[in-house]
Structures are given as C-alpha cells and as structure tokens.
Short mmCIF file of C-alpha atoms and ligand atoms in Angstrom, two decimals:
data_model
loop_
_atom_site.label_atom_id
_atom_site.label_comp_id
_atom_site.label_asym_id
_atom_site.label_seq_id
_atom_site.Cartn_x
_atom_site.Cartn_y
_atom_site.Cartn_z
CA UNK E 25 -13.05 28.92 -1.03
CA UNK E 26 -12.59 28.66 -4.81
CA UNK E 27 -15.81 28.55 -6.83
CA UNK E 28 -14.29 26.46 -9.62
CA UNK E 29 -11.41 24.06 -10.08
CA UNK E 30 -10.00 21.97 -12.90
CA UNK E 31 -9.75 18.92 -10.62
CA UNK E 32 -11.21 18.08 -7.21
CA UNK E 33 -9.63 15.24 -5.22
CA UNK E 34 -11.63 13.53 -2.48
CA UNK E 35 -9.30 12.12 0.17
CA UNK E 36 -6.06 13.35 1.70
CA UNK E 37 -4.16 10.10 2.16
CA UNK E 38 -0.92 9.29 0.38
CA UNK E 39 -2.78 8.54 -2.86
CA UNK E 40 -4.74 11.81 -2.95
CA UNK E 41 -1.70 13.97 -2.18
CA UNK E 42 0.48 12.13 -4.71
CA UNK E 43 -2.13 12.67 -7.42
CA UNK E 44 -2.42 16.35 -6.41
CA UNK E 45 1.35 16.78 -6.60
CA UNK E 46 1.70 15.08 -9.99
CA UNK E 47 -1.21 17.05 -11.46
CA UNK E 48 0.26 20.31 -10.20
CA UNK E 49 3.69 19.47 -11.65
CA UNK E 50 2.00 18.96 -15.00
CA UNK E 51 0.32 22.37 -14.68
CA UNK E 52 -3.21 21.06 -14.50
CA UNK E 53 -4.67 24.38 -13.33
CA UNK E 54 -6.52 24.83 -10.04
CA UNK E 55 -6.55 21.62 -8.02
CA UNK E 56 -8.51 21.38 -4.79
CA UNK E 57 -8.17 18.48 -2.36
CA UNK E 58 -10.65 17.75 0.43
CA UNK E 59 -9.85 15.66 3.48
CA UNK E 60 -12.67 15.06 5.94
CA UNK E 61 -10.27 14.78 8.90
CA UNK E 62 -6.54 15.47 8.92
CA UNK E 63 -4.20 14.62 6.05
CA UNK E 64 -3.10 11.00 6.36
CA UNK E 65 -5.48 10.08 9.17
CA UNK E 66 -6.90 7.14 7.21
CA UNK E 67 -4.98 4.01 6.22
CA UNK E 68 -1.84 5.99 5.43
CA UNK E 69 -1.06 6.78 9.08
CA UNK E 70 -1.61 3.14 10.04
CA UNK E 71 0.52 1.63 7.32
CA UNK E 72 3.84 -0.08 8.07
CA UNK E 73 5.57 1.43 5.06
CA UNK E 74 6.63 -1.76 3.26
CA UNK E 75 8.08 -1.37 -0.24
CA UNK E 76 8.78 -4.45 -2.34
CA UNK E 77 9.47 -5.51 -5.87
CA UNK E 78 8.60 -9.12 -5.01
CA UNK E 79 5.10 -9.17 -6.50
CA UNK E 80 3.55 -12.03 -8.44
CA UNK E 81 1.90 -10.04 -11.26
CA UNK E 82 3.52 -7.92 -13.95
CA UNK E 83 1.28 -4.94 -13.32
CA UNK E 84 2.23 -4.73 -9.63
CA UNK E 85 5.91 -5.14 -10.46
CA UNK E 86 5.67 -2.27 -12.96
CA UNK E 87 4.07 -0.05 -10.29
CA UNK E 88 6.82 -1.02 -7.81
CA UNK E 89 9.69 -0.32 -10.20
CA UNK E 90 8.25 3.03 -11.23
CA UNK E 91 7.61 4.02 -7.61
CA UNK E 92 11.10 2.95 -6.52
CA UNK E 93 12.56 5.64 -8.77
CA UNK E 94 10.73 8.25 -6.67
CA UNK E 95 11.62 6.69 -3.30
CA UNK E 96 15.29 6.63 -4.31
CA UNK E 97 15.42 10.35 -5.10
CA UNK E 98 12.67 11.47 -2.70
CA UNK E 99 14.80 13.81 -0.60
CA UNK E 100 16.20 15.51 -3.70
CA UNK E 101 12.73 16.07 -5.19
CA UNK E 102 10.76 16.89 -2.04
CA UNK E 103 13.34 18.05 0.50
CA UNK E 104 12.08 15.44 2.99
CA UNK E 105 14.04 12.33 4.01
CA UNK E 106 11.58 9.45 3.43
CA UNK E 107 13.56 7.20 5.84
CA UNK E 108 13.75 4.54 3.13
CA UNK E 109 15.52 1.56 4.71
CA UNK E 110 16.53 -1.08 2.19
CA UNK E 111 16.69 -4.06 4.50
CA UNK E 112 15.18 -6.45 1.94
CA UNK E 113 12.11 -8.69 2.11
CA UNK E 114 12.54 -12.37 2.97
CA UNK E 115 9.58 -14.62 2.02
CA UNK E 116 9.52 -18.06 3.70
CA UNK E 117 7.73 -21.11 2.23
CA UNK E 118 6.57 -24.05 4.31
CA UNK E 119 4.57 -25.99 1.70
CA UNK E 120 5.46 -27.48 -1.67
CA UNK E 121 2.79 -25.41 -3.40
CA UNK E 122 4.23 -22.21 -1.94
CA UNK E 123 7.69 -23.23 -3.20
CA UNK E 124 6.25 -23.72 -6.68
CA UNK E 125 4.66 -20.26 -6.56
CA UNK E 126 7.88 -18.71 -5.23
CA UNK E 127 9.80 -20.23 -8.15
CA UNK E 128 7.29 -18.83 -10.65
CA UNK E 129 7.46 -15.43 -8.94
CA UNK E 130 11.26 -15.39 -9.07
CA UNK E 131 11.31 -16.16 -12.78
CA UNK E 132 8.76 -13.37 -13.41
CA UNK E 133 10.71 -10.90 -11.24
CA UNK E 134 13.99 -11.80 -12.97
CA UNK E 135 12.45 -10.85 -16.31
CA UNK E 136 12.39 -7.34 -14.87
CA UNK E 137 16.06 -7.64 -13.79
CA UNK E 138 15.08 -7.64 -10.12
CA UNK E 139 17.96 -9.18 -8.12
CA UNK E 140 15.81 -11.68 -6.22
CA UNK E 141 17.38 -14.87 -4.86
CA UNK E 142 15.72 -18.26 -4.48
CA UNK E 143 17.17 -19.74 -1.30
CA UNK E 144 17.33 -23.26 0.12
CA UNK E 145 16.90 -23.90 3.87
CA UNK E 146 20.66 -24.12 4.53
CA UNK E 147 21.24 -20.72 2.95
CA UNK E 148 18.45 -19.23 5.05
CA UNK E 149 19.75 -20.87 8.26
CA UNK E 150 23.23 -19.40 7.78
CA UNK E 151 22.05 -15.88 7.03
CA UNK E 152 19.26 -15.60 9.60
CA UNK E 153 20.22 -18.01 12.41
CA UNK E 154 17.46 -16.81 14.76
CA UNK E 155 14.71 -18.40 12.58
CA UNK E 156 13.07 -21.73 13.51
CA UNK E 157 13.81 -23.77 10.40
CA UNK E 158 12.37 -27.29 10.83
CA UNK E 159 9.41 -26.72 8.46
CA UNK E 160 10.95 -24.20 6.03
CA UNK E 161 11.33 -25.55 2.51
CA UNK E 162 12.96 -22.42 1.05
CA UNK E 163 12.48 -18.74 0.51
CA UNK E 164 13.17 -15.71 -1.60
CA UNK E 165 15.08 -12.56 -0.75
CA UNK E 166 15.43 -9.26 -2.58
CA UNK E 167 17.76 -6.53 -1.31
CA UNK E 168 15.93 -3.81 -3.23
CA UNK E 169 12.94 -4.10 -0.88
CA UNK E 170 12.48 -2.37 2.46
CA UNK E 171 10.29 0.21 4.11
CA UNK E 172 9.88 3.98 4.36
CA UNK E 173 8.01 6.42 6.58
CA UNK E 174 4.38 6.96 5.56
CA UNK E 175 4.14 10.33 7.30
CA UNK E 176 7.41 11.54 5.72
CA UNK E 177 6.25 10.50 2.25
CA UNK E 178 2.79 12.00 2.77
CA UNK E 179 4.30 15.24 3.99
CA UNK E 180 6.71 15.37 1.00
CA UNK E 181 3.86 15.05 -1.49
CA UNK E 182 1.59 17.47 0.41
CA UNK E 183 4.29 20.12 0.76
CA UNK E 184 5.23 19.77 -2.91
CA UNK E 185 1.58 20.00 -3.93
CA UNK E 186 0.92 23.11 -1.81
CA UNK E 187 4.08 24.74 -3.12
CA UNK E 188 2.83 24.15 -6.66
CA UNK E 189 -0.50 25.84 -5.87
CA UNK E 190 -2.80 22.98 -4.80
CA UNK E 191 -5.45 24.06 -2.28
CA UNK E 192 -5.81 21.49 0.49
CA UNK E 193 -8.78 21.71 2.86
CA UNK E 194 -8.71 19.58 6.00
CA UNK E 195 -11.75 18.91 8.15
CA UNK E 196 -14.03 19.25 5.12
CA UNK E 197 -16.07 16.27 3.95
CA UNK E 198 -17.38 16.01 0.41
CA UNK E 199 -21.05 15.19 0.92
CA UNK E 200 -22.34 15.11 -2.64
CA UNK E 201 -21.28 15.14 -6.26
CA UNK E 202 -23.52 16.90 -8.76
CA UNK E 203 -24.01 15.57 -12.27
CA UNK E 204 -25.24 16.97 -15.53
CA UNK E 205 -26.06 14.76 -18.51
CA UNK E 206 -24.00 11.83 -17.21
CA UNK E 207 -20.93 13.82 -16.32
CA UNK E 208 -19.65 15.35 -13.11
CA UNK E 209 -20.39 19.02 -12.54
CA UNK E 210 -18.94 19.65 -9.09
CA UNK E 211 -18.95 18.70 -5.42
CA UNK E 212 -20.70 19.93 -2.32
CA UNK E 213 -19.48 20.13 1.23
CA UNK E 214 -21.56 21.15 4.26
CA UNK E 215 -20.93 24.85 3.62
CA UNK E 216 -19.67 25.22 0.07
CA UNK E 217 -19.72 23.97 -3.45
CA UNK E 218 -17.15 23.91 -6.24
CA UNK E 219 -17.71 23.33 -9.93
CA UNK E 220 -15.15 20.97 -11.53
CA UNK E 221 -15.09 18.82 -14.67
CA UNK E 222 -12.90 16.12 -13.05
CA UNK E 223 -13.42 14.55 -9.63
CA UNK E 224 -11.08 11.92 -8.23
CA UNK E 225 -12.10 9.33 -5.68
CA UNK E 226 -9.02 8.82 -3.46
CA UNK E 227 -11.02 7.90 -0.37
CA UNK E 228 -9.11 4.74 0.60
CA UNK E 229 -11.29 2.37 2.62
CA UNK E 230 -14.23 4.78 2.10
CA UNK E 231 -14.03 4.46 -1.70
CA UNK E 232 -17.35 2.60 -1.92
CA UNK E 233 -19.21 5.29 0.10
CA UNK E 234 -17.85 8.03 -2.16
CA UNK E 235 -18.91 5.94 -5.17
CA UNK E 236 -22.41 5.62 -3.72
CA UNK E 237 -22.92 9.39 -3.63
CA UNK E 238 -22.59 9.41 -7.41
CA UNK E 239 -24.37 6.08 -7.99
CA UNK E 240 -21.25 4.07 -8.89
CA UNK E 241 -20.76 0.70 -7.22
CA UNK E 242 -17.07 0.35 -6.31
CA UNK E 243 -16.15 -3.11 -5.01
CA UNK E 244 -13.77 -2.04 -2.23
CA UNK E 245 -14.13 -3.44 1.28
CA UNK E 246 -12.43 -2.21 4.46
CA UNK E 247 -10.60 -5.03 6.29
CA UNK E 248 -8.91 -4.45 9.62
CA UNK E 249 -5.26 -5.42 10.14
CA UNK E 250 -3.72 -5.22 13.62
CA UNK E 251 -0.06 -4.43 14.25
CA UNK E 252 2.00 -4.75 17.45
CA UNK E 253 5.35 -3.31 18.54
CA UNK E 254 7.63 -4.88 21.12
CA UNK E 255 9.56 -3.02 23.79
CA UNK E 256 13.25 -2.55 22.81
CA UNK E 257 14.65 -5.96 21.85
CA UNK E 258 18.04 -6.90 20.47
CA UNK E 259 17.78 -9.81 18.05
CA UNK E 260 20.97 -9.45 16.02
CA UNK E 261 23.63 -6.90 15.08
CA UNK E 262 22.87 -7.45 11.39
CA UNK E 263 19.98 -5.84 9.49
CA UNK E 264 16.73 -7.77 9.87
CA UNK E 265 14.81 -8.11 6.59
CA UNK E 266 11.06 -7.73 6.56
CA UNK E 267 10.44 -11.44 7.05
CA UNK E 268 7.21 -13.04 5.93
CA UNK E 269 6.00 -16.44 7.07
CA UNK E 270 3.78 -16.81 4.02
CA UNK E 271 1.60 -19.66 5.23
CA UNK E 272 0.82 -18.05 8.56
CA UNK E 273 0.26 -14.65 6.97
CA UNK E 274 2.64 -13.27 9.58
CA UNK E 275 5.57 -10.87 9.24
CA UNK E 276 8.01 -8.88 11.32
CA UNK E 277 10.72 -6.26 10.94
CA UNK E 278 12.79 -3.90 13.04
CA UNK E 279 11.01 -0.79 14.35
CA UNK E 280 13.45 1.61 16.00
CA UNK E 281 14.79 -0.39 19.02
CA UNK E 282 11.95 -2.89 19.04
CA UNK E 283 10.28 -5.17 16.52
CA UNK E 284 7.09 -4.67 14.58
CA UNK E 285 5.03 -7.86 14.39
CA UNK E 286 1.86 -8.30 12.40
CA UNK E 287 -1.43 -9.34 13.90
CA UNK E 288 -4.29 -10.94 11.99
CA UNK E 289 -6.14 -9.53 9.01
CA UNK E 290 -9.92 -9.67 9.59
CA UNK E 291 -12.03 -11.73 7.24
CA UNK E 292 -15.20 -9.64 7.64
CA UNK E 293 -15.34 -6.03 6.43
CA UNK E 294 -15.77 -3.30 9.06
CA UNK E 295 -14.51 0.12 10.04
CA UNK E 296 -13.41 -1.19 13.44
CA UNK E 297 -10.09 0.35 14.48
CA UNK E 298 -9.73 -1.27 17.90
CA UNK E 299 -6.99 -3.71 18.81
CA UNK E 300 -7.84 -6.80 20.81
CA UNK E 301 -6.20 -9.27 23.12
CA UNK E 302 -6.89 -12.27 20.86
CA UNK E 303 -5.04 -10.61 17.99
CA UNK E 304 -2.11 -9.77 20.25
CA UNK E 305 -1.95 -13.40 21.41
CA UNK E 306 -2.04 -14.65 17.81
CA UNK E 307 0.70 -12.21 16.76
CA UNK E 308 2.85 -13.31 19.72
CA UNK E 309 2.33 -17.02 19.02
CA UNK E 310 3.34 -16.58 15.39
CA UNK E 311 6.38 -14.59 16.50
CA UNK E 312 7.54 -17.19 19.02
CA UNK E 313 6.91 -19.99 16.54
CA UNK E 314 9.15 -18.54 13.84
CA UNK E 315 11.67 -16.68 16.04
CA UNK E 316 11.80 -18.65 19.34
CA UNK E 317 13.94 -16.08 21.18
CA UNK E 318 11.01 -13.68 20.92
CA UNK E 319 9.45 -15.45 23.90
CA UNK E 320 11.62 -13.00 25.85
CA UNK E 321 10.12 -9.97 24.06
CA UNK E 322 7.28 -7.88 25.48
CA UNK E 323 4.50 -6.22 23.47
CA UNK E 324 4.55 -2.50 24.25
CA UNK E 325 1.82 -1.12 22.00
CA UNK E 326 -0.26 -1.71 18.92
CA UNK E 327 -2.74 -0.22 16.48
CA UNK E 328 -5.20 -1.24 13.82
CA UNK E 329 -5.82 0.09 10.33
CA UNK E 330 -7.98 -0.71 7.34
CA UNK E 331 -6.92 -2.34 4.10
CA UNK E 332 -8.97 -1.30 1.08
CA UNK E 333 -9.55 -4.67 -0.54
CA UNK E 334 -10.69 -5.17 -4.14
CA UNK E 335 -12.02 -8.54 -5.38
CA UNK E 336 -8.70 -9.52 -7.04
CA UNK E 337 -6.40 -7.63 -4.63
CA UNK E 338 -5.32 -5.22 -7.35
CA UNK E 339 -5.94 -1.50 -7.62
CA UNK E 340 -8.96 -0.04 -9.42
CA UNK E 341 -7.69 2.87 -11.51
CA UNK E 342 -9.16 5.14 -14.11
CA UNK E 343 -12.48 6.22 -15.56
CA UNK E 344 -15.91 4.73 -14.87
CA UNK E 345 -18.20 4.07 -17.83
CA UNK E 346 -21.38 5.49 -16.20
CA UNK E 347 -20.08 8.92 -15.15
CA UNK E 348 -17.76 11.05 -17.27
CA UNK E 349 -15.11 12.93 -15.33
CA UNK E 350 -15.24 10.62 -12.28
CA UNK E 351 -11.82 8.99 -11.81
CA UNK E 352 -10.99 6.16 -9.42
CA UNK E 353 -7.75 5.57 -7.51
CA UNK E 354 -8.93 2.86 -5.16
CA UNK E 355 -8.68 -0.77 -3.99
CA UNK E 356 -4.92 -0.96 -3.37
CA UNK E 357 -5.45 -4.00 -1.15
CA UNK E 358 -2.57 -3.32 1.22
CA UNK E 359 0.04 -1.88 -1.13
CA UNK E 360 -1.17 1.64 -1.87
CA UNK E 361 1.61 3.32 0.08
CA UNK E 362 4.44 1.80 -1.94
CA UNK E 363 2.65 2.37 -5.25
CA UNK E 364 1.54 5.94 -4.48
CA UNK E 365 4.30 7.66 -6.52
CA UNK E 366 3.43 5.76 -9.71
CA UNK E 367 -0.31 6.04 -9.08
CA UNK E 368 -0.04 9.84 -8.85
CA UNK E 369 1.94 9.92 -12.06
CA UNK E 370 -0.37 7.70 -14.14
CA UNK E 371 -3.57 9.36 -12.93
CA UNK E 372 -2.12 12.78 -13.83
CA UNK E 373 -1.23 11.44 -17.28
CA UNK E 374 -4.68 9.95 -17.74
CA UNK E 375 -6.34 13.28 -16.96
CA UNK E 376 -4.01 15.58 -18.85
CA UNK E 377 -2.74 13.44 -21.72
CA UNK E 378 -5.87 11.30 -22.12
CA UNK E 379 -3.85 8.13 -21.48
CA UNK E 380 -1.50 6.77 -18.83
CA UNK E 381 1.76 6.49 -20.76
CA UNK E 382 4.19 5.46 -18.04
CA UNK E 383 2.27 2.25 -17.27
CA UNK E 384 -0.66 0.80 -19.21
CA UNK E 385 -3.44 0.80 -16.60
CA UNK E 386 -6.21 -0.60 -18.79
CA UNK E 387 -6.12 -3.96 -16.95
CA UNK E 388 -6.91 -2.10 -13.69
CA UNK E 389 -10.15 -0.58 -14.96
CA UNK E 390 -13.31 -1.10 -12.87
CA UNK E 391 -14.88 -2.66 -15.96
CA UNK E 392 -12.78 -5.81 -15.44
CA UNK E 393 -15.16 -7.00 -12.70
CA UNK E 394 -18.24 -6.87 -14.95
CA UNK E 395 -16.36 -8.63 -17.75
CA UNK E 396 -14.87 -11.30 -15.47
CA UNK E 397 -11.34 -10.15 -16.38
CA UNK E 398 -9.98 -10.33 -12.86
CA UNK E 399 -6.20 -10.27 -12.47
CA UNK E 400 -5.19 -13.71 -11.28
CA UNK E 401 -2.34 -14.31 -8.89
CA UNK E 402 -0.75 -17.77 -8.62
CA UNK E 403 -1.73 -17.83 -4.94
CA UNK E 404 -3.52 -15.25 -2.85
CA UNK E 405 -0.56 -12.99 -2.35
CA UNK E 406 0.51 -12.11 1.09
CA UNK E 407 -0.49 -8.55 1.82
CA UNK E 408 1.44 -6.25 4.12
C1 FAD C 522 -1.93 -2.05 9.08
C2 FAD C 522 -1.66 -1.64 7.66
C3 FAD C 522 -0.41 -1.88 7.12
C4 FAD C 522 -0.14 -1.51 5.81
N1 FAD C 522 1.11 -1.73 5.32
C5 FAD C 522 1.40 -1.35 4.04
C6 FAD C 522 2.70 -1.54 3.54
O1 FAD C 522 3.58 -2.08 4.21
N2 FAD C 522 2.97 -1.11 2.27
C7 FAD C 522 2.01 -0.53 1.50
O2 FAD C 522 2.28 -0.20 0.35
N3 FAD C 522 0.75 -0.33 1.97
C8 FAD C 522 0.42 -0.74 3.21
N4 FAD C 522 -0.84 -0.56 3.70
C9 FAD C 522 -1.85 -0.03 2.80
C10 FAD C 522 -1.75 1.47 2.72
O3 FAD C 522 -1.82 2.04 4.00
C11 FAD C 522 -2.89 1.99 1.85
O4 FAD C 522 -2.95 1.27 0.63
C12 FAD C 522 -2.71 3.47 1.54
O5 FAD C 522 -2.48 4.20 2.71
C13 FAD C 522 -3.97 3.97 0.82
O6 FAD C 522 -3.89 5.37 0.77
P1 FAD C 522 -5.19 6.20 0.38
O7 FAD C 522 -4.74 7.60 0.25
O8 FAD C 522 -5.86 5.54 -0.76
O9 FAD C 522 -6.17 5.98 1.62
P2 FAD C 522 -6.24 6.73 3.03
O10 FAD C 522 -4.92 6.97 3.62
O11 FAD C 522 -7.23 5.96 3.86
O12 FAD C 522 -6.84 8.14 2.66
C14 FAD C 522 -8.19 8.31 2.26
C15 FAD C 522 -8.68 9.56 2.93
O13 FAD C 522 -9.94 9.91 2.39
C16 FAD C 522 -10.64 10.61 3.39
N5 FAD C 522 -12.06 10.66 2.99
C17 FAD C 522 -12.90 9.61 2.85
N6 FAD C 522 -14.11 10.03 2.45
C18 FAD C 522 -14.04 11.39 2.32
C19 FAD C 522 -14.97 12.39 1.93
N7 FAD C 522 -16.22 12.11 1.60
N8 FAD C 522 -14.55 13.69 1.92
C20 FAD C 522 -13.26 14.02 2.25
N9 FAD C 522 -12.35 13.09 2.63
C21 FAD C 522 -12.72 11.79 2.66
C22 FAD C 522 -10.35 9.81 4.63
O14 FAD C 522 -10.55 10.56 5.82
C23 FAD C 522 -8.89 9.40 4.43
O15 FAD C 522 -7.98 10.22 5.12
C24 FAD C 522 -1.14 -0.90 5.01
C25 FAD C 522 -2.40 -0.65 5.55
C26 FAD C 522 -2.65 -1.01 6.87
C27 FAD C 522 -4.00 -0.74 7.45
#
C-alpha cells in the first residue's frame, strides 16, 4: 500500500467514488479511497435512484441541475449506461397548506426554467386515471425527473476513477486519523497507515462515527427507510411517473415488471437494516388507498436502507473549523445519489482551487448549525 497520498477518501459509496473521480480528472495526484466493506454496500446499494429537479430550496435545485448534466451524458463520459429513465415525478397535495407550498415551489423552480406544471385535479384524473382522486387538491409534474441505476452510476464513477489512477481498497476500515497541530496528518487502518494532508469523510450514515475519531461532532443520524417490490403487475401501458402522496409520505414507481412502493421512514435513529411486517402492511395500505387496483398486487420482496439525515435535511459540505484538511461530504438526507455528480465536482474544486466555483457551497458548511443558519424549507420536504 502507498505510504503517502495527496487525498484520502473514507467511504466507497456513490459520493466517495464521485469525489475520487472528479479529483483524479483534475489531476490531484495520488488519491486513495478506503471502503470498509464492498463498494456501494452502504446506502448507495439500497437507494431507489430517484432524480428530481422539484426541490423547494435554491441550493438543492442548483445541485440537481448540475448533476443532470452528468446523468444526461453519463454513457458518453463513463462508458456505462446509467439506465436513466425520465418518467417524471408527480407530487400530489391533499391539504390546502401543501397546495400553497407546491405553488411556491413551482414559482421557484420556474425561475430556473424547469418545465414543471401545476395541475388541478381534473388534469391529474385524465392523465393518471388509476389514482384515487377524492381528496386530491392538485399536484405538480416535471418531465425532467426520473430515476437511474445506483449500481450503474457507482460503477461508472469507480471505473473512471481507477482508470485515472485512484487506488481503491475494499474491505479496509479507517480506524483512526492522526493530527498534528490542528491539521490532519494521515489515517490508520488495522494493518497500515498513510500520510495525507487532506482527508474526506464520505462515510454516509456512518459520518458521525468517522467525525468522532477526529473529535468533530457531525450532526448526521441514520434513519431506516423500508422499500417493497410487487410481483409483476400491469397498471397501464403508459409510463408511470414516480408518484408521491406527499401527506402520507408514500411513493411508488415502476420497477421492471412490478412496482416499487415505499414503506415508512423510521423516526428513531438506528443501524437496523431489517424489514418488518408492520412496514409492509403500511406500505400496502398506502398503495391501495391511492391506487385502488393495487389490492390485486402481491408484495414479492423488500429491503431496508439508511438515510443520512442532517438537522435541516440538507447536505453538510466542506471544511471544518477545528481540523484543517478534514473535508465533509455528508448529511444528504435522502438525495445523495442524485446529487453525487455535482458533489464530486464541487469538493474537487474546493480542494484544488480553494473554492467551489460551480456552486457556492458556503450555505452548506457545518458551521451553519452553531450559528443557527439552518436552511429552511417551506414544509419538511418529502424525501425519497
Ligand atoms: C431506501 C433508500 C432510498 C433512497 N432513495 C434515494 C433516491 O431516490 N434518490 C437519491 O438521490 N438518494 C436516495 N437515497 C439516499 C442515497 O442512497 C444516499 O444519499 C447516498 O447513497 C449516499 O451515498 P454515500 O456515498 O454518502 O453513502 P454510502 O453509500 O452509505 O457510502 C458510505 C460508505 O462508507 C463506508 N464506511 C463507513 N465508515 C468507514 C470507515 N471507517 N472506513 C472505510 N469505509 C467506511 C461504508 O461501508 C459505506 O459503504 C436513498 C436511500 C435509501 C436508504
């Protein structure tokens, strides 16, 4: 193993490999990435791949638009088809306050020239006749949105990074970070150590534990989300958008011949990755409520994964004041997959150019929590 590196990345999920790739493309020197298990085995492999421009804050919209550019030309750049399916996202409102928020969101999104539509119940009924409509007050739809394959995207970044000289070690946990005079000096694993002036925390739901080893408190909590897949089920011949019943926090979309339906998001942090019967029942009830014909569907399988939740549901990016050279790429709160291209790019810029030029990430600094500068959303946004 190398004795020194310019940059060490802790975590081989989609964020870590995207950062590695972007650093390598900017000729950052020797980059070494450590993954304690297998690449992608954390949240990335459990993600449902949603990609949307329909966010309610400017900063998230900027990350989406920048990332979209990469998803659109992914195959050209990486030689891997990302399976990007632009079926659109349909948000459904059932309360007046949600409708107000949807209207605000649409006017914000339109400022960015996003072709989002504000729909009334009749327009929704005509386009998606399988939906139960009695309580729907309206919705929004954007055809730019959709989903892609997390393992395809991860493999594109990882292959590109390796090709550009990044060393990726799987099955190797970073156990400590050494410091000298308030700045990082290197990392240790069970058997080795590497000196490096820059160390990136890309540990997903484990971000807080990696912070602890260097004495930095990172407010990221793991929250379990369960997902279920039905046996093959034919709902319609037309494309099914990723449809979100906002109030119920429930969504569904096509998944090969079946449907993917969301189960509940836990309220208490844990690293529990089991699925349970209660969650399956809740997911099925929500499905039958909104799409009555789904009473004929059968759940075939399911899985659980961990969101990496920050206090304001926005990413925590950049330097930490206490430790020079320690960089955070954490707290994506359920949208790290879709923002991974832009995150890789801005973190590479921050390290090599001293500033993220593509998107101003100063509002995402960890210091916002101490200063009370949390990023406010009009309503707790629905998270994939
Ligand atoms: C059910 C579910 C659905 C989701 N749906 C979407 C969606 O539709 N759209 C979207 O954009 N996002 C979605 N997400 C969120 C998305 O999966 C995450 O934001 C994204 O995968 C985060 O990537 P990451 O690389 O930061 O974390 P991870 O993929 O978790 O990678 C972190 C890695 O760090 C490793 N690690 C931790 N500590 C160490 C250490 N000390 N040494 C070495 N390695 C270490 C871990 O093993 C892990 O592999 C979803 C998440 C879940 C759970």
